[in-house]
Tab-separated table of C-alpha atoms in Angstrom:
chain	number	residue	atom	x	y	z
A	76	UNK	CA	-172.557	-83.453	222.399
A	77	UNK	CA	-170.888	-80.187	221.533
A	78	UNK	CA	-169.229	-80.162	224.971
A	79	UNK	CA	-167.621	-83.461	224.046
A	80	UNK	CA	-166.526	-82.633	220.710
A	81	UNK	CA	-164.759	-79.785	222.298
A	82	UNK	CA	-162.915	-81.859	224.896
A	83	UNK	CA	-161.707	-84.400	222.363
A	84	UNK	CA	-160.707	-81.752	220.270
A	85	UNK	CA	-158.724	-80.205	223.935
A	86	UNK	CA	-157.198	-83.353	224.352
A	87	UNK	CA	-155.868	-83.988	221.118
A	88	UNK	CA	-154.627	-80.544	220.604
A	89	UNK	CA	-152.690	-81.155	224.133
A	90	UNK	CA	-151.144	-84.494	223.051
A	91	UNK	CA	-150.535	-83.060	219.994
A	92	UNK	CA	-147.992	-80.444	221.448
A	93	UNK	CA	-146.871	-82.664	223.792
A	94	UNK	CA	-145.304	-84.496	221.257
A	95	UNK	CA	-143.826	-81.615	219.547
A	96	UNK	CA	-142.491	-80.974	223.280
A	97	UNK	CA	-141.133	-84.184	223.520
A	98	UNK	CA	-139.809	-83.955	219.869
A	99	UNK	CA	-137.656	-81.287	220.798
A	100	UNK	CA	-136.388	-82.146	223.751
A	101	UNK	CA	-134.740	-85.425	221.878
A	102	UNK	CA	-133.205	-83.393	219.599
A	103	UNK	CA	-132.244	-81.302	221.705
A	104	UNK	CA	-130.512	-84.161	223.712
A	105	UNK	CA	-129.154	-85.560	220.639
A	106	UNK	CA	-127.206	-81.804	219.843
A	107	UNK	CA	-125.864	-81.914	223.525
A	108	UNK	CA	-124.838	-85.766	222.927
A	109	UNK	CA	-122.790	-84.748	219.506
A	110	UNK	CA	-121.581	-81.026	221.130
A	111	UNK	CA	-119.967	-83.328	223.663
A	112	UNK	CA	-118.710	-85.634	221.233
A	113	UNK	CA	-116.751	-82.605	219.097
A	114	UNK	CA	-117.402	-84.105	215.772
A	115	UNK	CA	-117.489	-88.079	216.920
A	116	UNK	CA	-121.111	-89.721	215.877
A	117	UNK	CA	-121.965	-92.710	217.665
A	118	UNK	CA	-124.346	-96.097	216.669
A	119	UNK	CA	-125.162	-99.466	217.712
A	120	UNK	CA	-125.744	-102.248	215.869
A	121	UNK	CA	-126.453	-105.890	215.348
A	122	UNK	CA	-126.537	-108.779	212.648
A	123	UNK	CA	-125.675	-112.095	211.388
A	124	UNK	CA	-122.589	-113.190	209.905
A	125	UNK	CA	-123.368	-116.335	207.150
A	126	UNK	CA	-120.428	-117.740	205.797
A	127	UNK	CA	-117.616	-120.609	206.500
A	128	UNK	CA	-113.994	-121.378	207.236
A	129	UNK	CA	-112.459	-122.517	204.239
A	130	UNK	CA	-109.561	-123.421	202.438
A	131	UNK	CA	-108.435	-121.189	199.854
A	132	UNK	CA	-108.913	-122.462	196.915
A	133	UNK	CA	-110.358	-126.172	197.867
A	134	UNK	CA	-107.090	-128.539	197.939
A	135	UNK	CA	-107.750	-131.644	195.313
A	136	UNK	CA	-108.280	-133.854	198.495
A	137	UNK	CA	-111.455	-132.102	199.157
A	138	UNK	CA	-113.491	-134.152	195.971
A	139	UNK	CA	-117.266	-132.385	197.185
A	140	UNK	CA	-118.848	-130.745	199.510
A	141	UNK	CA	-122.073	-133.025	200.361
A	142	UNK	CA	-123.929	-130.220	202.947
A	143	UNK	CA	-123.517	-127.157	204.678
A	144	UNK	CA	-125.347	-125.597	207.899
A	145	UNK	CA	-124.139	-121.737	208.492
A	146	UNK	CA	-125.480	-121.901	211.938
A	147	UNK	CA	-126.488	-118.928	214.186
A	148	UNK	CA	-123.811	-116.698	214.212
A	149	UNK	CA	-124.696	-113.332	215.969
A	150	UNK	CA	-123.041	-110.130	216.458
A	151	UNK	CA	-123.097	-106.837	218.007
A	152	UNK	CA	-121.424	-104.036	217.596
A	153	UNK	CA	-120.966	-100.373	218.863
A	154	UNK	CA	-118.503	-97.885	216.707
A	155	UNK	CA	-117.742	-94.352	216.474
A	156	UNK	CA	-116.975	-92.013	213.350
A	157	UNK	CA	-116.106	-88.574	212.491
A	158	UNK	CA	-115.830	-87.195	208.961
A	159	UNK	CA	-112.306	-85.649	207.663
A	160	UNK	CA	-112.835	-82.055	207.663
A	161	UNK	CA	-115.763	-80.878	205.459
A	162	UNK	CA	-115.252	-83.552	203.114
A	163	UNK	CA	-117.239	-87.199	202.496
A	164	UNK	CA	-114.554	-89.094	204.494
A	165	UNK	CA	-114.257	-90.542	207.458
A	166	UNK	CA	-112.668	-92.764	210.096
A	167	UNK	CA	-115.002	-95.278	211.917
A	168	UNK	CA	-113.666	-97.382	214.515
A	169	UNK	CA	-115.918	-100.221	216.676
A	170	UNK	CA	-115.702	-102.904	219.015
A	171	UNK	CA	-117.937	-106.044	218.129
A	172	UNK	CA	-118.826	-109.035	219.731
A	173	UNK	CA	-119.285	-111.818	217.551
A	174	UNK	CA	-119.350	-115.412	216.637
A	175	UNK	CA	-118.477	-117.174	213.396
A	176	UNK	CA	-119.032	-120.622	212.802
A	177	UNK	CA	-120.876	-123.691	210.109
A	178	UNK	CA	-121.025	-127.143	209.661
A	179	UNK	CA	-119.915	-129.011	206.560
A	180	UNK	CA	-120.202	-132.504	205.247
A	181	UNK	CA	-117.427	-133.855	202.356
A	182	UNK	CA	-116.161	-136.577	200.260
A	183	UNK	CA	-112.101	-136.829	200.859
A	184	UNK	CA	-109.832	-138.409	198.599
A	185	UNK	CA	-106.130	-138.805	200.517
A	186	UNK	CA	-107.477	-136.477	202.818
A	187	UNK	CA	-104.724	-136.258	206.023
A	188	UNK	CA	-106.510	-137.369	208.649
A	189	UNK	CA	-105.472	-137.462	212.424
A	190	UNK	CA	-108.473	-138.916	214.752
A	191	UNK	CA	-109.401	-141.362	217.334
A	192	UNK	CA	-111.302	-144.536	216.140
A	193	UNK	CA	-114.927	-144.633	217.696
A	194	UNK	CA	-114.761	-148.348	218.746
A	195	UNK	CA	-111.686	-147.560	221.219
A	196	UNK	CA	-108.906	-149.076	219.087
A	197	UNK	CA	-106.718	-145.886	219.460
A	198	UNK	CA	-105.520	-143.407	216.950
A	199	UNK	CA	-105.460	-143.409	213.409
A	200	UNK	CA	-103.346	-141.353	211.300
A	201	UNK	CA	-102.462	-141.055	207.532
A	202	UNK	CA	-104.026	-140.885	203.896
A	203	UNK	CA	-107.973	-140.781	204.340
A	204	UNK	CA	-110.512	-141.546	201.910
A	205	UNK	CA	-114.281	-141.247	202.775
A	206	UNK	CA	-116.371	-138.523	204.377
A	207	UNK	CA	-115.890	-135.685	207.279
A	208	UNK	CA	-117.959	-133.784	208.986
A	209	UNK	CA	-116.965	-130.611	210.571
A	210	UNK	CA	-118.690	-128.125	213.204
A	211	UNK	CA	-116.903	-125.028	213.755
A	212	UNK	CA	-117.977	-122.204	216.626
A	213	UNK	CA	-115.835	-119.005	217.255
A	214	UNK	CA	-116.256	-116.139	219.241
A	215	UNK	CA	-114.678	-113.201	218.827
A	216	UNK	CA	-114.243	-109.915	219.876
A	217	UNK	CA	-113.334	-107.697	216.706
A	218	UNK	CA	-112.230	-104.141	216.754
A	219	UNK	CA	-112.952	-102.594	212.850
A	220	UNK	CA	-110.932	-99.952	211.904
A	221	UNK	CA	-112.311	-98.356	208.637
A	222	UNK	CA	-112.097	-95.687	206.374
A	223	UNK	CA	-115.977	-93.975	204.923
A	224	UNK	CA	-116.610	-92.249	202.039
A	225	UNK	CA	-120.235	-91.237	201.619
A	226	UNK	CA	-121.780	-91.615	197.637
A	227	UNK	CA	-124.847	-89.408	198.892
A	228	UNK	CA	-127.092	-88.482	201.719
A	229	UNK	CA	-128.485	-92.105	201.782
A	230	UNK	CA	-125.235	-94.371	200.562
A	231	UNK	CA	-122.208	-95.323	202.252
A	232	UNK	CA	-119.037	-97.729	201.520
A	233	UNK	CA	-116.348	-98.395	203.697
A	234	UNK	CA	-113.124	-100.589	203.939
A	235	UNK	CA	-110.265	-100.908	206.293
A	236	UNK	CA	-108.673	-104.382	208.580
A	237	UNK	CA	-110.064	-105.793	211.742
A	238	UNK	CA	-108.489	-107.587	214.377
A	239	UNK	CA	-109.768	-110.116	216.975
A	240	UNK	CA	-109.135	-111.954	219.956
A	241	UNK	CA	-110.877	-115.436	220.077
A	242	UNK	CA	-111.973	-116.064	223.371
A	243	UNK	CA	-113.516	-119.141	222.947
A	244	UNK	CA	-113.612	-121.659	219.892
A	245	UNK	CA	-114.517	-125.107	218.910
A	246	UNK	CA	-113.394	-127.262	215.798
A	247	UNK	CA	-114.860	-130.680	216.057
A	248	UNK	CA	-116.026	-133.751	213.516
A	249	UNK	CA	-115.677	-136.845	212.590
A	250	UNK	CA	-114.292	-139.589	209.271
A	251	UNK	CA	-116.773	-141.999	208.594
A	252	UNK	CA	-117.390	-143.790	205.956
A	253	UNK	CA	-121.095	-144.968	204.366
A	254	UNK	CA	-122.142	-148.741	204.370
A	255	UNK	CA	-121.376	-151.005	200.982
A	256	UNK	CA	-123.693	-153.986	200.664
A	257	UNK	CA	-124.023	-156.688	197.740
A	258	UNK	CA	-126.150	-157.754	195.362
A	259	UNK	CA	-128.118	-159.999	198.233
A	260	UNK	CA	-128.729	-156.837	200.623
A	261	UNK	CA	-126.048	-158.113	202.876
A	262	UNK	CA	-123.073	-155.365	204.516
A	263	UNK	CA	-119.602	-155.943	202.966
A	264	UNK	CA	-117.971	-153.125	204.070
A	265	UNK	CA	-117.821	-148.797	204.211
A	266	UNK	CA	-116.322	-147.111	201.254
A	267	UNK	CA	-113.994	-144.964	203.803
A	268	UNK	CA	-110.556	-146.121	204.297
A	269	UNK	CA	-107.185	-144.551	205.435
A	270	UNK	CA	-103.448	-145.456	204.982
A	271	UNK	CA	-100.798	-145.393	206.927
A	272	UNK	CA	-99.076	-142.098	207.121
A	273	UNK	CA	-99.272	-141.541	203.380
A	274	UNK	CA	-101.443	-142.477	200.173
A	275	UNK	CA	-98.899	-145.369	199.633
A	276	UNK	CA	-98.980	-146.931	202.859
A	277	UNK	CA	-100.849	-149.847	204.389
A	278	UNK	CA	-104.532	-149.667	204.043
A	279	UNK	CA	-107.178	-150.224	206.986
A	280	UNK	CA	-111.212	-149.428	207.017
A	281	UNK	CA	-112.325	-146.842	208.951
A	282	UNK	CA	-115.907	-146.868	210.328
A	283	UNK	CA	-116.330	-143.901	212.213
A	284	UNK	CA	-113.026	-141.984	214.457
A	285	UNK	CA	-113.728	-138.453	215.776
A	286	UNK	CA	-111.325	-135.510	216.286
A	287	UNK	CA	-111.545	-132.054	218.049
A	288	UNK	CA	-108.618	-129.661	217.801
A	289	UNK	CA	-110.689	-126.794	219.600
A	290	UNK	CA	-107.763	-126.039	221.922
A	291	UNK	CA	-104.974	-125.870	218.965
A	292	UNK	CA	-106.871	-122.727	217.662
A	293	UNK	CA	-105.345	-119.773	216.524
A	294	UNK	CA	-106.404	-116.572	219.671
A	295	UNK	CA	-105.149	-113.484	217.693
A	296	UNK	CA	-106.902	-112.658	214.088
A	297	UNK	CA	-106.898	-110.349	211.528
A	298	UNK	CA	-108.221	-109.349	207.986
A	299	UNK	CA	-110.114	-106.799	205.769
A	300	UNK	CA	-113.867	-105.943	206.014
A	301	UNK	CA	-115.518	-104.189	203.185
A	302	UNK	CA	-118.975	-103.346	202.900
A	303	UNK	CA	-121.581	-100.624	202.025
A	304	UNK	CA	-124.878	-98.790	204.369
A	305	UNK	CA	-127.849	-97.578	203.599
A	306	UNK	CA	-128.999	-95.081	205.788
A	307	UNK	CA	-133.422	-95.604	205.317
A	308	UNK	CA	-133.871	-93.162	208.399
A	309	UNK	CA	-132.564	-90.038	210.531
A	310	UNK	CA	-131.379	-92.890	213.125
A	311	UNK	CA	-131.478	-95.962	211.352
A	312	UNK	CA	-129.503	-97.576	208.600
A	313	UNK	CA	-129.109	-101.140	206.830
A	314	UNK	CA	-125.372	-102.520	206.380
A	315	UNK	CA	-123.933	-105.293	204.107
A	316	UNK	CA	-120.524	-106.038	205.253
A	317	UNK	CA	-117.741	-108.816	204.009
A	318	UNK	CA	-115.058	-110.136	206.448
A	319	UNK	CA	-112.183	-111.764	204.760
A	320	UNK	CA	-109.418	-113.410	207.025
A	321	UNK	CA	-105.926	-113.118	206.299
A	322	UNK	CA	-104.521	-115.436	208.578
A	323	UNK	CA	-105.419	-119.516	209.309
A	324	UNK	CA	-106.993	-120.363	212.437
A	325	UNK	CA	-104.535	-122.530	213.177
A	326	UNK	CA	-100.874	-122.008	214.051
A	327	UNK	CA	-98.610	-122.330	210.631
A	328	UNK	CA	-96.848	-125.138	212.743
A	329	UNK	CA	-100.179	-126.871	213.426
A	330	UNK	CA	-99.340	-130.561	211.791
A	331	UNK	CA	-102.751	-131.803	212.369
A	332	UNK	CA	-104.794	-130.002	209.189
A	333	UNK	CA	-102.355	-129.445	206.290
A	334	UNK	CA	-103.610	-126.528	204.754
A	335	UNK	CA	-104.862	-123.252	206.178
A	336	UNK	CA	-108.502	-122.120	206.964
A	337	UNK	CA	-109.870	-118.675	206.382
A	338	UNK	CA	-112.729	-117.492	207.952
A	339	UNK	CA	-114.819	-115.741	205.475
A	340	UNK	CA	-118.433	-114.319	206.776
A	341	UNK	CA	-120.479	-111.971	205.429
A	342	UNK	CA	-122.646	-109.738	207.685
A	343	UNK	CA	-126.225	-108.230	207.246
A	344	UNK	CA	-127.620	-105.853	209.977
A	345	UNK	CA	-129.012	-102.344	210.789
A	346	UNK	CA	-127.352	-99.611	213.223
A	347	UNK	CA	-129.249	-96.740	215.369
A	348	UNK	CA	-127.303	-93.852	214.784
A	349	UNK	CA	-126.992	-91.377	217.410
Protein backbone atom coordinates (compact mmCIF):
# COMPACT_ATOMS: atom_id res chain seq x y z
CA UNK A 1 0.00 0.00 0.00
CA UNK A 2 2.77 2.38 0.92
CA UNK A 3 4.59 1.46 -2.31
CA UNK A 4 1.54 2.69 -4.18
CA UNK A 5 0.98 5.76 -2.39
CA UNK A 6 4.48 6.59 -3.28
CA UNK A 7 4.11 5.98 -7.01
CA UNK A 8 0.95 8.05 -7.27
CA UNK A 9 2.52 10.59 -5.42
CA UNK A 10 5.83 10.04 -8.33
CA UNK A 11 3.49 10.38 -10.94
CA UNK A 12 1.73 13.32 -10.00
CA UNK A 13 4.74 15.18 -8.96
CA UNK A 14 6.08 14.31 -12.70
CA UNK A 15 2.92 15.57 -14.45
CA UNK A 16 2.93 18.22 -12.27
CA UNK A 17 6.30 19.67 -13.66
CA UNK A 18 5.57 18.65 -16.84
CA UNK A 19 3.09 21.12 -17.02
CA UNK A 20 5.12 23.82 -15.60
CA UNK A 21 7.56 22.58 -18.55
CA UNK A 22 5.06 22.89 -20.97
CA UNK A 23 3.87 26.24 -19.38
CA UNK A 24 6.99 27.74 -20.17
CA UNK A 25 7.74 26.68 -23.23
CA UNK A 26 4.30 28.54 -24.52
CA UNK A 27 5.34 31.50 -23.15
CA UNK A 28 8.27 31.25 -24.19
CA UNK A 29 6.92 30.79 -27.82
CA UNK A 30 4.56 33.52 -27.33
CA UNK A 31 7.84 36.15 -26.42
CA UNK A 32 9.59 34.81 -29.66
CA UNK A 33 6.10 35.30 -31.62
CA UNK A 34 5.83 39.18 -30.29
CA UNK A 35 10.03 39.72 -30.46
CA UNK A 36 9.38 38.93 -34.11
CA UNK A 37 6.48 41.02 -34.37
CA UNK A 38 8.54 44.37 -32.92
CA UNK A 39 5.64 45.72 -31.05
CA UNK A 40 2.63 44.24 -33.47
CA UNK A 41 0.12 41.88 -31.22
CA UNK A 42 -1.87 39.58 -33.13
CA UNK A 43 -5.69 37.82 -32.47
CA UNK A 44 -8.34 35.96 -34.09
CA UNK A 45 -11.70 36.20 -33.77
CA UNK A 46 -15.26 35.36 -34.58
CA UNK A 47 -19.01 36.50 -34.07
CA UNK A 48 -22.35 37.36 -35.27
CA UNK A 49 -23.46 40.44 -36.76
CA UNK A 50 -27.58 41.05 -35.89
CA UNK A 51 -28.93 43.88 -37.51
CA UNK A 52 -30.68 45.06 -40.99
CA UNK A 53 -30.44 47.19 -44.10
CA UNK A 54 -32.51 50.05 -43.66
CA UNK A 55 -33.62 53.21 -44.75
CA UNK A 56 -32.61 56.09 -42.84
CA UNK A 57 -35.10 57.36 -41.22
CA UNK A 58 -38.20 55.02 -42.53
CA UNK A 59 -39.71 57.03 -45.69
CA UNK A 60 -43.72 57.65 -44.96
CA UNK A 61 -44.35 54.85 -47.62
CA UNK A 62 -43.04 52.34 -45.26
CA UNK A 63 -46.59 52.46 -42.83
CA UNK A 64 -45.12 49.15 -40.44
CA UNK A 65 -42.91 46.77 -40.20
CA UNK A 66 -45.08 43.40 -39.69
CA UNK A 67 -41.77 40.86 -38.94
CA UNK A 68 -38.24 40.61 -38.96
CA UNK A 69 -35.75 37.46 -39.17
CA UNK A 70 -31.88 38.67 -38.62
CA UNK A 71 -30.73 35.45 -40.04
CA UNK A 72 -27.28 33.79 -39.53
CA UNK A 73 -24.86 36.18 -40.26
CA UNK A 74 -21.26 34.99 -39.35
CA UNK A 75 -17.95 36.49 -39.31
CA UNK A 76 -14.37 36.05 -38.82
CA UNK A 77 -11.80 38.06 -38.39
CA UNK A 78 -7.93 38.24 -37.88
CA UNK A 79 -6.28 41.90 -36.98
CA UNK A 80 -3.15 43.23 -35.77
CA UNK A 81 -2.33 46.20 -33.24
CA UNK A 82 0.46 48.00 -31.74
CA UNK A 83 0.17 50.67 -29.06
CA UNK A 84 1.54 54.43 -29.79
CA UNK A 85 4.62 54.65 -27.88
CA UNK A 86 4.20 54.04 -24.11
CA UNK A 87 0.90 55.44 -24.11
CA UNK A 88 -2.92 53.70 -24.05
CA UNK A 89 -3.27 54.13 -27.86
CA UNK A 90 -3.19 52.23 -30.57
CA UNK A 91 -3.72 51.37 -34.23
CA UNK A 92 -5.52 48.02 -35.01
CA UNK A 93 -6.01 47.02 -38.43
CA UNK A 94 -7.93 43.46 -39.63
CA UNK A 95 -9.23 41.68 -42.43
CA UNK A 96 -12.76 40.00 -41.82
CA UNK A 97 -14.84 37.80 -43.59
CA UNK A 98 -18.33 38.34 -43.13
CA UNK A 99 -21.91 38.25 -44.08
CA UNK A 100 -24.75 40.65 -43.34
CA UNK A 101 -28.15 40.00 -44.12
CA UNK A 102 -32.35 39.77 -42.58
CA UNK A 103 -35.62 39.34 -43.71
CA UNK A 104 -38.45 41.82 -43.25
CA UNK A 105 -42.15 41.82 -43.76
CA UNK A 106 -44.16 45.51 -44.28
CA UNK A 107 -47.28 47.31 -44.94
CA UNK A 108 -46.56 49.96 -48.00
CA UNK A 109 -48.58 52.82 -48.69
CA UNK A 110 -47.47 54.34 -52.44
CA UNK A 111 -44.62 52.27 -52.03
CA UNK A 112 -42.56 52.36 -55.72
CA UNK A 113 -42.68 49.16 -56.75
CA UNK A 114 -40.92 47.54 -59.85
CA UNK A 115 -41.67 43.55 -60.07
CA UNK A 116 -42.84 40.79 -62.20
CA UNK A 117 -46.48 39.56 -61.62
CA UNK A 118 -46.48 35.82 -60.35
CA UNK A 119 -49.27 34.63 -62.75
CA UNK A 120 -46.97 35.53 -65.94
CA UNK A 121 -48.79 38.71 -67.00
CA UNK A 122 -45.45 40.69 -67.23
CA UNK A 123 -44.17 43.61 -65.31
CA UNK A 124 -45.73 45.89 -63.09
CA UNK A 125 -44.49 49.18 -62.19
CA UNK A 126 -45.75 52.28 -60.22
CA UNK A 127 -47.46 53.43 -56.84
CA UNK A 128 -47.83 50.18 -54.57
CA UNK A 129 -50.00 49.67 -51.75
CA UNK A 130 -49.98 46.33 -49.77
CA UNK A 131 -47.21 44.21 -48.28
CA UNK A 132 -43.35 43.24 -49.19
CA UNK A 133 -41.26 40.93 -48.13
CA UNK A 134 -37.60 41.23 -48.38
CA UNK A 135 -34.53 38.70 -47.87
CA UNK A 136 -31.26 40.24 -48.00
CA UNK A 137 -27.68 38.10 -47.91
CA UNK A 138 -24.23 39.88 -48.27
CA UNK A 139 -20.89 38.81 -48.02
CA UNK A 140 -18.22 40.77 -47.47
CA UNK A 141 -14.79 41.01 -46.97
CA UNK A 142 -14.08 44.09 -44.56
CA UNK A 143 -10.74 45.51 -43.73
CA UNK A 144 -11.22 47.70 -40.11
CA UNK A 145 -8.97 50.29 -39.63
CA UNK A 146 -9.23 51.59 -35.98
CA UNK A 147 -7.84 53.65 -33.50
CA UNK A 148 -7.62 51.93 -29.37
CA UNK A 149 -7.47 53.58 -26.37
CA UNK A 150 -7.37 51.28 -23.36
CA UNK A 151 -9.71 52.57 -20.01
CA UNK A 152 -7.72 49.84 -17.90
CA UNK A 153 -6.03 46.52 -17.87
CA UNK A 154 -9.43 44.80 -18.61
CA UNK A 155 -11.42 47.63 -20.89
CA UNK A 156 -11.02 48.68 -24.30
CA UNK A 157 -12.94 51.12 -26.90
CA UNK A 158 -12.12 51.66 -30.28
CA UNK A 159 -13.41 53.56 -33.44
CA UNK A 160 -12.18 54.17 -36.90
CA UNK A 161 -13.97 53.32 -40.89
CA UNK A 162 -14.05 50.03 -42.64
CA UNK A 163 -14.21 49.24 -46.10
CA UNK A 164 -15.51 46.19 -48.05
CA UNK A 165 -15.71 44.46 -51.16
CA UNK A 166 -19.01 42.46 -51.65
CA UNK A 167 -18.29 39.45 -53.33
CA UNK A 168 -21.45 38.01 -53.43
CA UNK A 169 -25.03 39.43 -52.53
CA UNK A 170 -28.66 38.77 -52.84
CA UNK A 171 -31.75 41.21 -52.51
CA UNK A 172 -34.89 39.34 -53.24
CA UNK A 173 -38.91 39.53 -52.23
CA UNK A 174 -41.99 39.84 -53.21
CA UNK A 175 -45.65 42.50 -53.18
CA UNK A 176 -48.48 40.64 -52.23
CA UNK A 177 -51.33 41.53 -50.94
CA UNK A 178 -53.68 39.53 -48.10
CA UNK A 179 -57.18 38.08 -49.09
CA UNK A 180 -60.55 40.40 -48.41
CA UNK A 181 -63.70 38.33 -48.04
CA UNK A 182 -67.43 39.46 -47.15
CA UNK A 183 -69.77 39.17 -44.75
CA UNK A 184 -70.81 35.48 -46.32
CA UNK A 185 -67.07 34.06 -46.07
CA UNK A 186 -66.75 34.44 -49.76
CA UNK A 187 -63.11 36.13 -51.49
CA UNK A 188 -63.73 39.63 -52.96
CA UNK A 189 -60.49 40.65 -53.46
CA UNK A 190 -56.59 41.43 -51.75
CA UNK A 191 -56.16 44.73 -50.08
CA UNK A 192 -52.75 45.25 -52.24
CA UNK A 193 -52.98 47.33 -55.24
CA UNK A 194 -50.54 49.43 -57.42
CA UNK A 195 -50.92 52.38 -59.90
CA UNK A 196 -49.57 53.16 -62.79
CA UNK A 197 -46.29 54.91 -62.56
CA UNK A 198 -47.48 57.23 -59.81
CA UNK A 199 -50.08 57.45 -56.80
CA UNK A 200 -52.45 59.21 -59.34
CA UNK A 201 -52.42 56.84 -62.02
CA UNK A 202 -54.62 53.95 -63.09
CA UNK A 203 -55.23 51.42 -60.45
CA UNK A 204 -54.86 47.47 -60.89
CA UNK A 205 -54.81 44.54 -58.01
CA UNK A 206 -51.86 42.93 -57.40
CA UNK A 207 -51.87 39.35 -56.02
CA UNK A 208 -48.49 38.35 -55.65
CA UNK A 209 -45.26 39.76 -58.34
CA UNK A 210 -41.68 39.02 -57.18
CA UNK A 211 -38.46 41.02 -57.74
CA UNK A 212 -34.67 40.34 -57.22
CA UNK A 213 -32.19 43.13 -57.87
CA UNK A 214 -29.21 40.93 -56.44
CA UNK A 215 -27.03 41.80 -59.45
CA UNK A 216 -27.73 45.81 -59.26
CA UNK A 217 -25.84 45.74 -55.85
CA UNK A 218 -23.49 48.13 -54.80
CA UNK A 219 -19.45 45.90 -54.73
CA UNK A 220 -17.39 48.64 -52.91
CA UNK A 221 -18.55 49.74 -49.14
CA UNK A 222 -17.64 51.76 -46.50
CA UNK A 223 -18.54 53.17 -42.97
CA UNK A 224 -17.58 53.59 -39.24
CA UNK A 225 -17.34 50.75 -36.64
CA UNK A 226 -17.32 51.60 -33.02
CA UNK A 227 -17.27 49.31 -30.28
CA UNK A 228 -15.69 48.37 -26.88
CA UNK A 229 -13.58 44.72 -25.47
CA UNK A 230 -13.35 43.18 -22.57
CA UNK A 231 -10.37 41.36 -22.14
CA UNK A 232 -11.77 38.23 -19.26
CA UNK A 233 -8.33 36.37 -19.87
CA UNK A 234 -4.42 36.55 -20.69
CA UNK A 235 -5.59 35.31 -24.34
CA UNK A 236 -9.10 35.82 -24.50
CA UNK A 237 -11.41 38.77 -24.70
CA UNK A 238 -15.27 39.56 -25.39
CA UNK A 239 -16.07 42.43 -28.08
CA UNK A 240 -19.28 44.47 -28.75
CA UNK A 241 -18.86 46.19 -31.97
CA UNK A 242 -21.40 48.59 -34.16
CA UNK A 243 -21.05 48.85 -38.00
CA UNK A 244 -22.75 51.80 -39.46
CA UNK A 245 -22.74 52.17 -43.38
CA UNK A 246 -22.23 55.32 -45.00
CA UNK A 247 -23.03 54.53 -48.36
CA UNK A 248 -26.46 52.68 -50.04
CA UNK A 249 -26.09 49.37 -51.41
CA UNK A 250 -27.26 50.38 -54.39
CA UNK A 251 -25.81 52.68 -57.04
CA UNK A 252 -27.23 56.50 -56.44
CA UNK A 253 -28.48 56.00 -60.13
CA UNK A 254 -30.26 52.75 -59.21
CA UNK A 255 -34.10 53.78 -60.32
CA UNK A 256 -35.50 50.62 -59.06
CA UNK A 257 -35.66 51.40 -54.95
CA UNK A 258 -36.04 55.17 -54.41
CA UNK A 259 -34.35 55.70 -51.36
CA UNK A 260 -31.04 54.43 -50.04
CA UNK A 261 -30.30 51.38 -47.73
CA UNK A 262 -27.75 51.32 -44.99
CA UNK A 263 -26.48 48.37 -43.65
CA UNK A 264 -26.38 48.66 -39.98
CA UNK A 265 -25.15 45.36 -37.90
CA UNK A 266 -24.01 45.08 -34.71
CA UNK A 267 -21.41 42.40 -33.80
CA UNK A 268 -20.86 40.24 -30.59
CA UNK A 269 -17.79 37.88 -30.40
CA UNK A 270 -14.57 36.92 -28.50
CA UNK A 271 -10.81 37.12 -29.91
CA UNK A 272 -7.65 34.83 -28.81
CA UNK A 273 -5.03 37.17 -28.41
CA UNK A 274 -1.64 36.18 -29.19
Amino acid sequence: MKRILFLLCLAMGLMNATAQTGSENKDHDFNLLKAALKGWHVRLGAGFNLGGTSPMPLPRSIRAIDGYNPNLCIAIEGAAEKKFGGSDFGLQIGIRLENKGMSTDATVKNYHMEAVNADGSGEIKGAFTGHVKTDVDNRYLSFPVLCTYDINKRWRVSIGPYFAWMFDGKFTGEAYGKDIFNEDGIKIGTDAYIRDQNPTGEKAEVTRATYDFSNDLRKFHWGIQAGGEFKAYKHLSINLNLQWGLNSIFPSDFGSVTFALYPVYGTLGFNYLF
